[in-house]
CSV table of N, CA, C and O in Angstrom, one decimal:
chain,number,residue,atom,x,y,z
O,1,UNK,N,-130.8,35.2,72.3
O,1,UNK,CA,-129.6,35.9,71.8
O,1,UNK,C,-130.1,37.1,71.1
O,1,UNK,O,-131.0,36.9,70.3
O,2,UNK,N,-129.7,38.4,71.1
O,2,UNK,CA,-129.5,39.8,70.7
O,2,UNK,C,-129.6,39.4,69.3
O,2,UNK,O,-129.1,38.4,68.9
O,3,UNK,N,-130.2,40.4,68.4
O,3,UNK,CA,-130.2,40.2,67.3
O,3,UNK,C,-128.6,39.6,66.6
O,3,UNK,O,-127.6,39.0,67.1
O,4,UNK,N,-129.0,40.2,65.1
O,4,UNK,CA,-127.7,39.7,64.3
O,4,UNK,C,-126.4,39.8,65.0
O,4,UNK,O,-126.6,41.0,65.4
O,5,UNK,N,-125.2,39.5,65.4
O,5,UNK,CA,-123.9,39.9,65.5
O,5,UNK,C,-123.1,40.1,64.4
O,5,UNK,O,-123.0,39.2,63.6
O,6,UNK,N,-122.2,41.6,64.2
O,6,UNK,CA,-121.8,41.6,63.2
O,6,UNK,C,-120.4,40.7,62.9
O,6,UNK,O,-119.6,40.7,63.8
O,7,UNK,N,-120.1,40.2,62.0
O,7,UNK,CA,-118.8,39.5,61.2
O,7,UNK,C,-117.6,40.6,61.0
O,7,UNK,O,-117.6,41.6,60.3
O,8,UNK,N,-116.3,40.0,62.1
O,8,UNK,CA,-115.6,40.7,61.1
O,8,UNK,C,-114.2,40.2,60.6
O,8,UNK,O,-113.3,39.6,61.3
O,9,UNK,N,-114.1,40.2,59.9
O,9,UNK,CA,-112.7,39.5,59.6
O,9,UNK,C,-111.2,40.1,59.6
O,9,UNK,O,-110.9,40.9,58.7
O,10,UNK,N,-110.2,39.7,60.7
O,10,UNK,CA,-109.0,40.3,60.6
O,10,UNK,C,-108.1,39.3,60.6
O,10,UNK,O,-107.3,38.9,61.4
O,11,UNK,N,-108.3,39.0,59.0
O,11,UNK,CA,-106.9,38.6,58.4
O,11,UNK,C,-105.9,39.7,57.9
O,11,UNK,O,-106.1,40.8,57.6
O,12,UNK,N,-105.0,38.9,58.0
O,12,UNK,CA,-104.2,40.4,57.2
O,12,UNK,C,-104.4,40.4,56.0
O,12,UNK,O,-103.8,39.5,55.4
O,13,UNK,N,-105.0,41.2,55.2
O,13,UNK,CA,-105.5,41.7,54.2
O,13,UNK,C,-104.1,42.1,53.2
O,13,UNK,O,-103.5,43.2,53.1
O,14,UNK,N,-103.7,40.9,52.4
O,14,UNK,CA,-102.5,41.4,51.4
O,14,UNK,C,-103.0,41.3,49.8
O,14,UNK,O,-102.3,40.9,48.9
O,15,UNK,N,-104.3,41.8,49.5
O,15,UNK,CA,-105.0,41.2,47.9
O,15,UNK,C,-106.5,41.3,47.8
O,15,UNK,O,-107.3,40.6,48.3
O,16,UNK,N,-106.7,42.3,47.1
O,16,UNK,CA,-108.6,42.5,47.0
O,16,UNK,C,-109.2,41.2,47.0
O,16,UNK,O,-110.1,41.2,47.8
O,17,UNK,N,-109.0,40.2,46.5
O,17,UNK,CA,-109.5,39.2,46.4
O,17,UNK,C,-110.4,38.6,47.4
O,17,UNK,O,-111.5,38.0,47.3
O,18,UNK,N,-109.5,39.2,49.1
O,18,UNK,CA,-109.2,38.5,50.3
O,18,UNK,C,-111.2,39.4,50.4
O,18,UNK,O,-112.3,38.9,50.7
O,19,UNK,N,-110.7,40.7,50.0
O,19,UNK,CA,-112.4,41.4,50.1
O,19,UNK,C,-113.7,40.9,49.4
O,19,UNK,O,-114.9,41.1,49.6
O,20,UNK,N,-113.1,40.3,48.6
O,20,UNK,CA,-114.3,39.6,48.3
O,20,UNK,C,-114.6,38.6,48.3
O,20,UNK,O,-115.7,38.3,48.0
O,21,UNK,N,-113.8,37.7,48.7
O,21,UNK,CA,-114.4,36.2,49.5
O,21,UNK,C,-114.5,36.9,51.0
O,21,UNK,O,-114.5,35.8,51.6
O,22,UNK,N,-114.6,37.9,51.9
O,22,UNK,CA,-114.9,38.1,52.7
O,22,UNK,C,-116.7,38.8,52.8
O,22,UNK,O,-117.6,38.7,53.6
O,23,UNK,N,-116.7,39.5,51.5
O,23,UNK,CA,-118.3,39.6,51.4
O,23,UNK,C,-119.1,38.7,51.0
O,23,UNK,O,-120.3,38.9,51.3
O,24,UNK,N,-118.9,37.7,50.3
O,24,UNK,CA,-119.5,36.3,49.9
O,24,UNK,C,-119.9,35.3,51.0
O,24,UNK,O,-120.8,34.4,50.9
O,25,UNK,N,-119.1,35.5,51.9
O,25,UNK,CA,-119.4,35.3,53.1
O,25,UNK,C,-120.1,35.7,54.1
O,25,UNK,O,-120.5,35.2,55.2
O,26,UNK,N,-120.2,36.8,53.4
O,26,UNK,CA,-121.1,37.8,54.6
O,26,UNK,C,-120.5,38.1,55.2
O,26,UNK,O,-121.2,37.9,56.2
O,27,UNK,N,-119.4,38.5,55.6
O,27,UNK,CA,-118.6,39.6,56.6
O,27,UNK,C,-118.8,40.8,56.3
O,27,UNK,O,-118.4,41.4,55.3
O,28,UNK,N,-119.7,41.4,57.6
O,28,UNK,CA,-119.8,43.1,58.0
O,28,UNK,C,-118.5,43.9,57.6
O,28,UNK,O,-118.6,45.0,57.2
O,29,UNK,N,-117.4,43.3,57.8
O,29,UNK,CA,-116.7,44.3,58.6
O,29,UNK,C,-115.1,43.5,58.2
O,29,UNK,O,-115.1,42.3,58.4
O,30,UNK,N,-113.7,44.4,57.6
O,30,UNK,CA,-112.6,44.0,57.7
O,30,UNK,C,-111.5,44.4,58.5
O,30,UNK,O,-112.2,45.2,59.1
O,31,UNK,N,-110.4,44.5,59.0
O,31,UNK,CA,-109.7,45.0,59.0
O,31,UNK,C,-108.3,45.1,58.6
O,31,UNK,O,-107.6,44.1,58.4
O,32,UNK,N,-107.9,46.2,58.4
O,32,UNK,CA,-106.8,46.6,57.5
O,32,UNK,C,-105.6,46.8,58.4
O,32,UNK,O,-105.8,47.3,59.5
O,33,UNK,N,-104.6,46.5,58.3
O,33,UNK,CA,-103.7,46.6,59.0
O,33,UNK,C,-102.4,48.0,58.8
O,33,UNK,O,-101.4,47.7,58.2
O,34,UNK,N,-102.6,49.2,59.2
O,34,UNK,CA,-102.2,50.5,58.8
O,34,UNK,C,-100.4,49.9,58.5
O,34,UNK,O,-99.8,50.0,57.4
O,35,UNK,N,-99.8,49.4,59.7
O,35,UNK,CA,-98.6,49.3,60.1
O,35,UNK,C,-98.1,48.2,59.1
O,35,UNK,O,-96.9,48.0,59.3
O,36,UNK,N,-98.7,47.4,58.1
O,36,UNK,CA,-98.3,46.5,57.4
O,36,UNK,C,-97.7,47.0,55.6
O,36,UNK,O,-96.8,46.5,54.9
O,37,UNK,N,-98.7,48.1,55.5
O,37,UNK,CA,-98.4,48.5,54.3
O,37,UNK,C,-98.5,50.5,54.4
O,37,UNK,O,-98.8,51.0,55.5
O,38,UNK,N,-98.3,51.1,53.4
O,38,UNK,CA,-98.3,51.8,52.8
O,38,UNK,C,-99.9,52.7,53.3
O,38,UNK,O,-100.8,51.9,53.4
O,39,UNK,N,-100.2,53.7,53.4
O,39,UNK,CA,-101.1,54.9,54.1
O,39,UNK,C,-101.9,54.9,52.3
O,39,UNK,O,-103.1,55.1,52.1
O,40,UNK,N,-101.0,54.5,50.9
O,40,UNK,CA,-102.0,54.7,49.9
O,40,UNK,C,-102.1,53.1,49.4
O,40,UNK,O,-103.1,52.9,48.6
O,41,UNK,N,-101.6,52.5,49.7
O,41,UNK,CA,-102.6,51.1,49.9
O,41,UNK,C,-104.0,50.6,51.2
O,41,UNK,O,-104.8,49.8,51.1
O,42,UNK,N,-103.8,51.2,52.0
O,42,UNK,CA,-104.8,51.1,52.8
O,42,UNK,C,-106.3,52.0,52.5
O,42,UNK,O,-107.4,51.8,52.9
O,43,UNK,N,-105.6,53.0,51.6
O,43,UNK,CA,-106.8,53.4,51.4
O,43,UNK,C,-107.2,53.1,49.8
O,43,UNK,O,-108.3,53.3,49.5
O,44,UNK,N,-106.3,52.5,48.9
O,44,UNK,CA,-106.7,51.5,48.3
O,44,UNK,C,-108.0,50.5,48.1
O,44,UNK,O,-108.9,50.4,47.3
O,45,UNK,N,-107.3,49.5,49.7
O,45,UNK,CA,-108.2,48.9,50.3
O,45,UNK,C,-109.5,49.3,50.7
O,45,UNK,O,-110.5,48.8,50.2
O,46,UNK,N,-109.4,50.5,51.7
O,46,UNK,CA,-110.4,51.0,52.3
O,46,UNK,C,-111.6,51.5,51.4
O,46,UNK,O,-112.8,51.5,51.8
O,47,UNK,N,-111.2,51.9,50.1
O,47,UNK,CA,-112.3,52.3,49.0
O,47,UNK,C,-112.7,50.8,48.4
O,47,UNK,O,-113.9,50.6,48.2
O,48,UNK,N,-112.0,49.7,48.0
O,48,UNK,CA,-112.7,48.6,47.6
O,48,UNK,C,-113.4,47.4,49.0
O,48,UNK,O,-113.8,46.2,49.0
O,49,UNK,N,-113.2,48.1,49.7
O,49,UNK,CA,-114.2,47.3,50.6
O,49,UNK,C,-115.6,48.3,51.0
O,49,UNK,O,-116.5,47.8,51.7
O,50,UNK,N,-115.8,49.3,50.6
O,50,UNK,CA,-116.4,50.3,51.0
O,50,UNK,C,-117.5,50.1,49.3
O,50,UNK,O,-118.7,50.0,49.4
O,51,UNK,N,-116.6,50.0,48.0
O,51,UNK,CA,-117.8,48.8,46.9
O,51,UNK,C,-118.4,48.2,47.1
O,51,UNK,O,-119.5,48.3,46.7
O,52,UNK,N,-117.9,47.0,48.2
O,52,UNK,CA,-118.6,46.0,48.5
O,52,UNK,C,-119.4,46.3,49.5
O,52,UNK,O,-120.0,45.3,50.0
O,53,UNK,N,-119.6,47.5,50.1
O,53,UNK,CA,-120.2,47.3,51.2
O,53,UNK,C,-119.8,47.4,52.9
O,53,UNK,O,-120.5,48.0,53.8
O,54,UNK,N,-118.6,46.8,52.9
O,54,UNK,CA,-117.9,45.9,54.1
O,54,UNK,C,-117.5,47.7,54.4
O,54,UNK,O,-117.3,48.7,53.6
O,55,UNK,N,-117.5,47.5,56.1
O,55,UNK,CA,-117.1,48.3,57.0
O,55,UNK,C,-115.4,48.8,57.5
O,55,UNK,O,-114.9,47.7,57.8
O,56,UNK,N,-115.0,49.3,57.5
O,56,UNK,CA,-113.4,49.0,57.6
O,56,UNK,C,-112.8,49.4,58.9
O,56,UNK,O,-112.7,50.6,59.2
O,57,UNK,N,-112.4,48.4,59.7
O,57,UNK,CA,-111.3,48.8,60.8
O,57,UNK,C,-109.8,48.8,60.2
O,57,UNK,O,-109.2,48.0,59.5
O,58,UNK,N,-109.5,50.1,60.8
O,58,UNK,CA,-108.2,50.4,60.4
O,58,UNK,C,-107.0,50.1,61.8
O,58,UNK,O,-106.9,51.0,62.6
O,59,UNK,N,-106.4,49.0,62.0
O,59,UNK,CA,-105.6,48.8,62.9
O,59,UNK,C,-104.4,49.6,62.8
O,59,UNK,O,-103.7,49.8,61.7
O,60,UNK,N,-103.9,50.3,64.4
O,60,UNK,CA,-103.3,51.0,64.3
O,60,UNK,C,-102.4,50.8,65.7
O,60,UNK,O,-102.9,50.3,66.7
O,61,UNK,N,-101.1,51.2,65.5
O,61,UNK,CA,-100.3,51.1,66.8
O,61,UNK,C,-99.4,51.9,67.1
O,61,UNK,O,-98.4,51.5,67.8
O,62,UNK,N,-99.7,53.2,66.5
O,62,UNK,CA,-98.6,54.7,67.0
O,62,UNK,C,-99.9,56.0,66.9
O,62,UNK,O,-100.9,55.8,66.2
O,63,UNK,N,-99.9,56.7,67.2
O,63,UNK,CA,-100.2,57.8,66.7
O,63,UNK,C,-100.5,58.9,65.5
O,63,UNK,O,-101.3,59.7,65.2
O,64,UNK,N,-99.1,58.5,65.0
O,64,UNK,CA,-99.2,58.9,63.7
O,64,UNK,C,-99.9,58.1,62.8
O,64,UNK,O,-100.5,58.6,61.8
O,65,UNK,N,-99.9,56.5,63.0
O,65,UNK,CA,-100.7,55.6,62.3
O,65,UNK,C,-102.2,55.9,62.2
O,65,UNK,O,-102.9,55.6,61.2
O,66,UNK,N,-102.7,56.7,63.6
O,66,UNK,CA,-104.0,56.9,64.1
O,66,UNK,C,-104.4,58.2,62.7
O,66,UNK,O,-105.2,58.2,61.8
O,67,UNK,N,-103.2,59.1,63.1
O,67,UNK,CA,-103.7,60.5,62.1
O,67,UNK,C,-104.1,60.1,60.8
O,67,UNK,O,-105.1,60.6,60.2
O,68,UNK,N,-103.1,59.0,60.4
O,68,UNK,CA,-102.8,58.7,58.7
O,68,UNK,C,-104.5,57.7,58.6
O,68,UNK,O,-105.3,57.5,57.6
O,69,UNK,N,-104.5,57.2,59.8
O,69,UNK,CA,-105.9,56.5,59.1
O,69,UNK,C,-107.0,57.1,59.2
O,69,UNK,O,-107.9,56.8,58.4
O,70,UNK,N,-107.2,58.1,60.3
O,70,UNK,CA,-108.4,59.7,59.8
O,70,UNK,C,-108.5,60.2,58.9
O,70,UNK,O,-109.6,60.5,58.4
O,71,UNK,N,-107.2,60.6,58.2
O,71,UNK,CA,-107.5,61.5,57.0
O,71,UNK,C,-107.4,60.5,55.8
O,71,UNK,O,-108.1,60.9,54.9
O,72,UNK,N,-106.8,59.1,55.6
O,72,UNK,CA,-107.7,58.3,55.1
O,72,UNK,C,-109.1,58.2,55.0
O,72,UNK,O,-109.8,58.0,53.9
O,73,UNK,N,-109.5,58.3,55.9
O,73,UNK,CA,-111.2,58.4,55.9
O,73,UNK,C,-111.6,57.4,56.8
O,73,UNK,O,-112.9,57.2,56.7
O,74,UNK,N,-111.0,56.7,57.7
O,74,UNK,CA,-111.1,55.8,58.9
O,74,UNK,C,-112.0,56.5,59.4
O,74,UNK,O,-111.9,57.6,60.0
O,75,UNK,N,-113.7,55.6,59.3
O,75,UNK,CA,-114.5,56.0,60.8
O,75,UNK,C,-114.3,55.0,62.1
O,75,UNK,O,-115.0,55.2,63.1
O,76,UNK,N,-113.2,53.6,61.8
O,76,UNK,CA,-113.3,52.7,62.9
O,76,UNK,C,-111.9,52.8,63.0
O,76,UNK,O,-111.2,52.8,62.0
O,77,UNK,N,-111.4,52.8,64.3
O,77,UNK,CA,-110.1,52.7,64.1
O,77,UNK,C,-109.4,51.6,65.7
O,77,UNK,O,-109.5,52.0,66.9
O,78,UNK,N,-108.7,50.4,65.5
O,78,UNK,CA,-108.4,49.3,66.7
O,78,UNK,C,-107.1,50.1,66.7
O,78,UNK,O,-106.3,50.2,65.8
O,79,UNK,N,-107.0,50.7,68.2
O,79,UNK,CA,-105.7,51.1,68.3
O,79,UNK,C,-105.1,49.9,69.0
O,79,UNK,O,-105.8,49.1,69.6
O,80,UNK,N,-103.8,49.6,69.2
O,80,UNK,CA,-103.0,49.1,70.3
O,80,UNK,C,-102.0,49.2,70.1
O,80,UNK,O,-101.3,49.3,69.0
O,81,UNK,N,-101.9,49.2,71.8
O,81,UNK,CA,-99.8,49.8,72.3
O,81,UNK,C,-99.7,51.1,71.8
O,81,UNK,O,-98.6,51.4,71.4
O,82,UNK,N,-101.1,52.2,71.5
O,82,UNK,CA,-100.4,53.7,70.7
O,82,UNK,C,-99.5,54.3,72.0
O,82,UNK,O,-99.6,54.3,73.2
O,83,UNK,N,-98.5,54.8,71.0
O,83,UNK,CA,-97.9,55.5,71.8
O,83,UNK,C,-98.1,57.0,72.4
O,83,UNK,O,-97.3,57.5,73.2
């Protein structure tokens, strides 16, 4: 088997908390769900997972979702159904 595989966890992320029992665990990698909350909660999120370490996919499912999570500072971004 290929070295390490990375972890990632995509729960829906409603509470920092969720980020840090996700690094305790050793999870690489979260993802955030753009379309669930608010463009200044996600980056919220995206800056306390980025403390800990943890990598951030930013789930996205329009276009404009995609923009809002670049200039966030999204370098991972799970698109689906963009329009």
């Amino acid at each position: 088997m290929p070295g390490p595989l990375p972890v990632i966890l995509s729960d829906l992320i409603v509470d920092e908390i969720q980020l840090s029992q996700a690094e305790v665990v050793g999870t690489n990698a979260v993802m955030i769900t753009l379309g669930d909350m608010s463009a200044e909660k996600v980056l919220f999120y995206f800056k306390a997972a980025n403390t800990l370490d943890l990598k951030v996919i930013v789930y996205v499912d329009t276009a404009k979702q995609a923009h809002e999570a670049v200039d966030a500072g999204a370098m991972l971004i799970y698109a689906a159904g963009v329009d």
